[in-house]
Amino acid sequence: AQSVTQPDIHITVSEGASLELRCNYSYGATPYLFWYVQSPGQGLQLLLKYFSGDTLVQGIKGFEAEFKRSQSSFNLRKPSVHWSDAAEYFCAVGAWSGNTPLVFGKGTRLSVIA
Amino acid sequence: DAGVIQSPRHEVTEMGQEVTLRCKPISGHDYLFWYRQTMMRGLELLIYFNNNVPIDDSGMPEDRFSAKMPNASFSTLKIQPSEPRDSAVYFCASSEGQGIYGYTFGSGTRLTVV
């Protein structure tokens, strides 16, 4: 079964600074990977996904993520954070085989300060 | 498409009362998921359906919880009787397949049991 770890519970960055949120997964084969964002009082919104091909994927709102098989990681990055990026971010992993649902990490809360 | 629609957005009820949460998935999506989100436990998968058939309900916490999907455009999650520890945000999500498609989440129902 697949699993996902988001090591950072809470991160604070200054507006305009770069951001990297960590995600590590465990799965015996090539997974497919997702990042979701949840703004306060809202549901989860898909930012980007990876399932094959180019290991650097671009998403909405200026986010990107890089799949690194050797490190079992799928870290989310943004070169310049805006105050509106303050939210909860969830990494999720899915399996190619079988009929198993996505497994979500526990989330990383991002705070943005002026 | 209007996305995944959940109702009500907020529900306050007294302990012991029956609560029914509703979800309309995106048309054409054949998977439907019910999640519960709390500060303590994060995002928990309660149950999911494929083509209106419950596939895995192992996440349903107790017999007080039940879910149905009478047709492709409607699902309910019922709690009877409700307890204060059921207070949480309940999300419905739908997908056009398991795996690479990702899930589309509704805005959630915030349930408070007093």
PDB file of N, CA and C in Angstrom, chain A residues 32 34 36 38 41-46 49-51 88 90 94-96 98-106, chain B residues 9 31 33 35 37 41-43 45 48 50 55-56 89 91 98-108 110:
ATOM      1  N   TYR A  32       1.424   7.833  -8.990  1.00  0.00           N
ATOM      2  CA  TYR A  32       1.046   9.143  -9.479  1.00  0.00           C
ATOM      3  C   TYR A  32       0.813  10.044  -8.276  1.00  0.00           C
ATOM      4  N   PHE A  34      -0.009  14.048  -6.518  1.00  0.00           N
ATOM      5  CA  PHE A  34      -0.839  15.245  -6.613  1.00  0.00           C
ATOM      6  C   PHE A  34      -0.460  16.215  -5.499  1.00  0.00           C
ATOM      7  N   TYR A  36      -2.637  19.382  -3.620  1.00  0.00           N
ATOM      8  CA  TYR A  36      -3.890  20.107  -3.481  1.00  0.00           C
ATOM      9  C   TYR A  36      -3.670  21.277  -2.530  1.00  0.00           C
ATOM     10  N   GLN A  38      -5.906  23.961   0.070  1.00  0.00           N
ATOM     11  CA  GLN A  38      -7.177  24.223   0.732  1.00  0.00           C
ATOM     12  C   GLN A  38      -7.123  25.598   1.397  1.00  0.00           C
ATOM     13  N   GLY A  41     -12.013  27.572   4.878  1.00  0.00           N
ATOM     14  CA  GLY A  41     -13.435  27.443   4.604  1.00  0.00           C
ATOM     15  C   GLY A  41     -13.771  26.859   3.243  1.00  0.00           C
ATOM     16  N   GLN A  42     -12.774  26.365   2.558  1.00  0.00           N
ATOM     17  CA  GLN A  42     -12.995  25.829   1.214  1.00  0.00           C
ATOM     18  C   GLN A  42     -12.617  24.351   1.140  1.00  0.00           C
ATOM     19  N   GLY A  43     -13.015  23.737   0.031  1.00  0.00           N
ATOM     20  CA  GLY A  43     -12.592  22.371  -0.227  1.00  0.00           C
ATOM     21  C   GLY A  43     -11.185  22.355  -0.811  1.00  0.00           C
ATOM     22  N   LEU A  44     -10.705  21.152  -1.107  1.00  0.00           N
ATOM     23  CA  LEU A  44      -9.380  21.004  -1.680  1.00  0.00           C
ATOM     24  C   LEU A  44      -9.435  21.247  -3.182  1.00  0.00           C
ATOM     25  N   GLN A  45      -8.459  21.998  -3.668  1.00  0.00           N
ATOM     26  CA  GLN A  45      -8.373  22.306  -5.091  1.00  0.00           C
ATOM     27  C   GLN A  45      -7.075  21.724  -5.647  1.00  0.00           C
ATOM     28  N   LEU A  46      -7.173  21.078  -6.791  1.00  0.00           N
ATOM     29  CA  LEU A  46      -6.002  20.463  -7.403  1.00  0.00           C
ATOM     30  C   LEU A  46      -5.058  21.521  -7.952  1.00  0.00           C
ATOM     31  N   LYS A  49      -0.439  17.672 -10.956  1.00  0.00           N
ATOM     32  CA  LYS A  49      -0.322  16.226 -10.802  1.00  0.00           C
ATOM     33  C   LYS A  49       0.798  15.708 -11.685  1.00  0.00           C
ATOM     34  N   TYR A  50       1.349  14.571 -11.282  1.00  0.00           N
ATOM     35  CA  TYR A  50       2.363  13.878 -12.061  1.00  0.00           C
ATOM     36  C   TYR A  50       1.961  12.420 -12.190  1.00  0.00           C
ATOM     37  N   PHE A  51       2.065  11.891 -13.433  1.00  0.00           N
ATOM     38  CA  PHE A  51       1.871  10.450 -13.565  1.00  0.00           C
ATOM     39  C   PHE A  51       2.865   9.818 -14.522  1.00  0.00           C
ATOM     40  N   GLU A  88      -3.634  25.649   3.416  1.00  0.00           N
ATOM     41  CA  GLU A  88      -3.142  24.311   3.775  1.00  0.00           C
ATOM     42  C   GLU A  88      -2.859  23.570   2.475  1.00  0.00           C
ATOM     43  N   PHE A  90      -1.806  19.887   0.639  1.00  0.00           N
ATOM     44  CA  PHE A  90      -1.828  18.447   0.813  1.00  0.00           C
ATOM     45  C   PHE A  90      -1.176  17.762  -0.386  1.00  0.00           C
ATOM     46  N   GLY A  94      -1.188   8.059  -5.470  1.00  0.00           N
ATOM     47  CA  GLY A  94      -2.078   7.022  -5.956  1.00  0.00           C
ATOM     48  C   GLY A  94      -1.288   5.893  -6.573  1.00  0.00           C
ATOM     49  N   ALA A  95      -1.939   4.753  -6.691  1.00  0.00           N
ATOM     50  CA  ALA A  95      -1.302   3.564  -7.237  1.00  0.00           C
ATOM     51  C   ALA A  95      -1.815   3.285  -8.636  1.00  0.00           C
ATOM     52  N   TRP A  96      -0.932   2.818  -9.508  1.00  0.00           N
ATOM     53  CA  TRP A  96      -1.326   2.486 -10.873  1.00  0.00           C
ATOM     54  C   TRP A  96      -2.219   1.251 -10.898  1.00  0.00           C
ATOM     55  N   GLY A  98      -4.730  -1.765  -9.298  1.00  0.00           N
ATOM     56  CA  GLY A  98      -5.779  -1.964  -8.319  1.00  0.00           C
ATOM     57  C   GLY A  98      -6.774  -0.831  -8.307  1.00  0.00           C
ATOM     58  N   ASN A  99      -7.662  -0.924  -7.394  1.00  0.00           N
ATOM     59  CA  ASN A  99      -8.750   0.032  -7.286  1.00  0.00           C
ATOM     60  C   ASN A  99      -8.656   0.727  -5.949  1.00  0.00           C
ATOM     61  N   THR A 100      -7.505   1.334  -5.669  1.00  0.00           N
ATOM     62  CA  THR A 100      -7.299   1.938  -4.366  1.00  0.00           C
ATOM     63  C   THR A 100      -7.392   3.452  -4.458  1.00  0.00           C
ATOM     64  N   PRO A 101      -8.005   4.071  -3.465  1.00  0.00           N
ATOM     65  CA  PRO A 101      -8.126   5.532  -3.479  1.00  0.00           C
ATOM     66  C   PRO A 101      -6.789   6.208  -3.218  1.00  0.00           C
ATOM     67  N   LEU A 102      -6.759   7.503  -3.504  1.00  0.00           N
ATOM     68  CA  LEU A 102      -5.594   8.302  -3.184  1.00  0.00           C
ATOM     69  C   LEU A 102      -5.351   8.293  -1.681  1.00  0.00           C
ATOM     70  N   VAL A 103      -4.083   8.365  -1.321  1.00  0.00           N
ATOM     71  CA  VAL A 103      -3.708   8.520   0.080  1.00  0.00           C
ATOM     72  C   VAL A 103      -3.176   9.938   0.257  1.00  0.00           C
ATOM     73  N   PHE A 104      -3.750  10.658   1.188  1.00  0.00           N
ATOM     74  CA  PHE A 104      -3.381  12.050   1.426  1.00  0.00           C
ATOM     75  C   PHE A 104      -2.419  12.170   2.605  1.00  0.00           C
ATOM     76  N   GLY A 105      -1.480  13.120   2.503  1.00  0.00           N
ATOM     77  CA  GLY A 105      -0.668  13.474   3.651  1.00  0.00           C
ATOM     78  C   GLY A 105      -1.480  14.282   4.641  1.00  0.00           C
ATOM     79  N   LYS A 106      -0.886  14.585   5.763  1.00  0.00           N
ATOM     80  CA  LYS A 106      -1.590  15.313   6.825  1.00  0.00           C
ATOM     81  C   LYS A 106      -1.610  16.808   6.605  1.00  0.00           C
TER      82      LYS A 106
ATOM     83  N   ARG B   9     -24.132  23.942   3.841  1.00  0.00           N
ATOM     84  CA  ARG B   9     -22.757  24.375   4.088  1.00  0.00           C
ATOM     85  C   ARG B   9     -22.429  24.308   5.571  1.00  0.00           C
ATOM     86  N   TYR B  31     -16.885   7.869  -9.721  1.00  0.00           N
ATOM     87  CA  TYR B  31     -16.444   7.611  -8.350  1.00  0.00           C
ATOM     88  C   TYR B  31     -16.914   8.762  -7.459  1.00  0.00           C
ATOM     89  N   PHE B  33     -16.566  10.006  -3.234  1.00  0.00           N
ATOM     90  CA  PHE B  33     -15.869   9.787  -1.976  1.00  0.00           C
ATOM     91  C   PHE B  33     -16.456  10.702  -0.896  1.00  0.00           C
ATOM     92  N   TYR B  35     -15.285  12.241   2.801  1.00  0.00           N
ATOM     93  CA  TYR B  35     -14.176  12.448   3.715  1.00  0.00           C
ATOM     94  C   TYR B  35     -14.657  13.232   4.937  1.00  0.00           C
ATOM     95  N   GLN B  37     -12.873  15.782   7.962  1.00  0.00           N
ATOM     96  CA  GLN B  37     -11.659  16.509   8.299  1.00  0.00           C
ATOM     97  C   GLN B  37     -11.792  17.129   9.685  1.00  0.00           C
ATOM     98  N   ARG B  41      -7.400  14.564  13.536  1.00  0.00           N
ATOM     99  CA  ARG B  41      -7.212  13.377  12.706  1.00  0.00           C
ATOM    100  C   ARG B  41      -6.943  13.694  11.245  1.00  0.00           C
ATOM    101  N   GLY B  42      -7.013  14.982  10.883  1.00  0.00           N
ATOM    102  CA  GLY B  42      -6.755  15.331   9.489  1.00  0.00           C
ATOM    103  C   GLY B  42      -7.885  14.887   8.582  1.00  0.00           C
ATOM    104  N   LEU B  43      -7.518  14.523   7.362  1.00  0.00           N
ATOM    105  CA  LEU B  43      -8.496  14.133   6.339  1.00  0.00           C
ATOM    106  C   LEU B  43      -8.642  12.609   6.366  1.00  0.00           C
ATOM    107  N   LEU B  45     -10.781   9.236   4.909  1.00  0.00           N
ATOM    108  CA  LEU B  45     -11.720   8.680   3.935  1.00  0.00           C
ATOM    109  C   LEU B  45     -12.729   7.806   4.679  1.00  0.00           C
ATOM    110  N   TYR B  48     -16.283   5.106  -0.188  1.00  0.00           N
ATOM    111  CA  TYR B  48     -16.363   5.550  -1.565  1.00  0.00           C
ATOM    112  C   TYR B  48     -17.195   4.588  -2.414  1.00  0.00           C
ATOM    113  N   ASN B  50     -18.337   3.377  -6.503  1.00  0.00           N
ATOM    114  CA  ASN B  50     -18.036   3.288  -7.916  1.00  0.00           C
ATOM    115  C   ASN B  50     -19.310   2.893  -8.630  1.00  0.00           C
ATOM    116  N   ILE B  55     -17.868   0.616  -2.408  1.00  0.00           N
ATOM    117  CA  ILE B  55     -16.728  -0.260  -2.626  1.00  0.00           C
ATOM    118  C   ILE B  55     -15.987  -0.539  -1.322  1.00  0.00           C
ATOM    119  N   ASP B  56     -15.799   0.498  -0.533  1.00  0.00           N
ATOM    120  CA  ASP B  56     -15.034   0.338   0.700  1.00  0.00           C
ATOM    121  C   ASP B  56     -15.604   1.285   1.748  1.00  0.00           C
ATOM    122  N   VAL B  89     -15.674  18.867   9.526  1.00  0.00           N
ATOM    123  CA  VAL B  89     -16.063  19.263   8.177  1.00  0.00           C
ATOM    124  C   VAL B  89     -16.090  18.001   7.324  1.00  0.00           C
ATOM    125  N   PHE B  91     -16.445  16.372   3.625  1.00  0.00           N
ATOM    126  CA  PHE B  91     -16.264  16.679   2.213  1.00  0.00           C
ATOM    127  C   PHE B  91     -16.745  15.520   1.358  1.00  0.00           C
ATOM    128  N   GLN B  98     -10.541   5.985 -11.080  1.00  0.00           N
ATOM    129  CA  GLN B  98      -9.570   5.874  -9.994  1.00  0.00           C
ATOM    130  C   GLN B  98      -8.211   6.172 -10.572  1.00  0.00           C
ATOM    131  N   GLY B  99      -7.376   6.886  -9.820  1.00  0.00           N
ATOM    132  CA  GLY B  99      -6.027   7.074 -10.277  1.00  0.00           C
ATOM    133  C   GLY B  99      -5.693   8.432 -10.819  1.00  0.00           C
ATOM    134  N   ILE B 100      -5.296   8.478 -12.071  1.00  0.00           N
ATOM    135  CA  ILE B 100      -4.591   9.652 -12.554  1.00  0.00           C
ATOM    136  C   ILE B 100      -5.478  10.884 -12.702  1.00  0.00           C
ATOM    137  N   TYR B 101      -6.754  10.725 -12.579  1.00  0.00           N
ATOM    138  CA  TYR B 101      -7.641  11.865 -12.819  1.00  0.00           C
ATOM    139  C   TYR B 101      -7.665  12.834 -11.646  1.00  0.00           C
ATOM    140  N   GLY B 102      -7.341  12.355 -10.474  1.00  0.00           N
ATOM    141  CA  GLY B 102      -7.470  13.212  -9.309  1.00  0.00           C
ATOM    142  C   GLY B 102      -8.926  13.373  -8.923  1.00  0.00           C
ATOM    143  N   TYR B 103      -9.144  13.996  -7.811  1.00  0.00           N
ATOM    144  CA  TYR B 103     -10.493  14.169  -7.299  1.00  0.00           C
ATOM    145  C   TYR B 103     -10.878  15.640  -7.327  1.00  0.00           C
ATOM    146  N   THR B 104     -12.165  15.900  -7.530  1.00  0.00           N
ATOM    147  CA  THR B 104     -12.720  17.238  -7.392  1.00  0.00           C
ATOM    148  C   THR B 104     -13.542  17.270  -6.116  1.00  0.00           C
ATOM    149  N   PHE B 105     -13.187  18.183  -5.243  1.00  0.00           N
ATOM    150  CA  PHE B 105     -13.850  18.270  -3.934  1.00  0.00           C
ATOM    151  C   PHE B 105     -14.952  19.320  -3.929  1.00  0.00           C
ATOM    152  N   GLY B 106     -15.968  19.054  -3.133  1.00  0.00           N
ATOM    153  CA  GLY B 106     -16.960  20.067  -2.832  1.00  0.00           C
ATOM    154  C   GLY B 106     -16.437  21.018  -1.769  1.00  0.00           C
ATOM    155  N   SER B 107     -17.251  22.006  -1.422  1.00  0.00           N
ATOM    156  CA  SER B 107     -16.844  23.011  -0.445  1.00  0.00           C
ATOM    157  C   SER B 107     -17.004  22.547   0.993  1.00  0.00           C
ATOM    158  N   GLY B 108     -17.647  21.409   1.176  1.00  0.00           N
ATOM    159  CA  GLY B 108     -17.750  20.835   2.506  1.00  0.00           C
ATOM    160  C   GLY B 108     -18.983  21.264   3.272  1.00  0.00           C
ATOM    161  N   ARG B 110     -19.825  21.955   7.260  1.00  0.00           N
ATOM    162  CA  ARG B 110     -19.297  22.058   8.628  1.00  0.00           C
ATOM    163  C   ARG B 110     -20.394  21.659   9.591  1.00  0.00           C
TER     164      ARG B 110
END
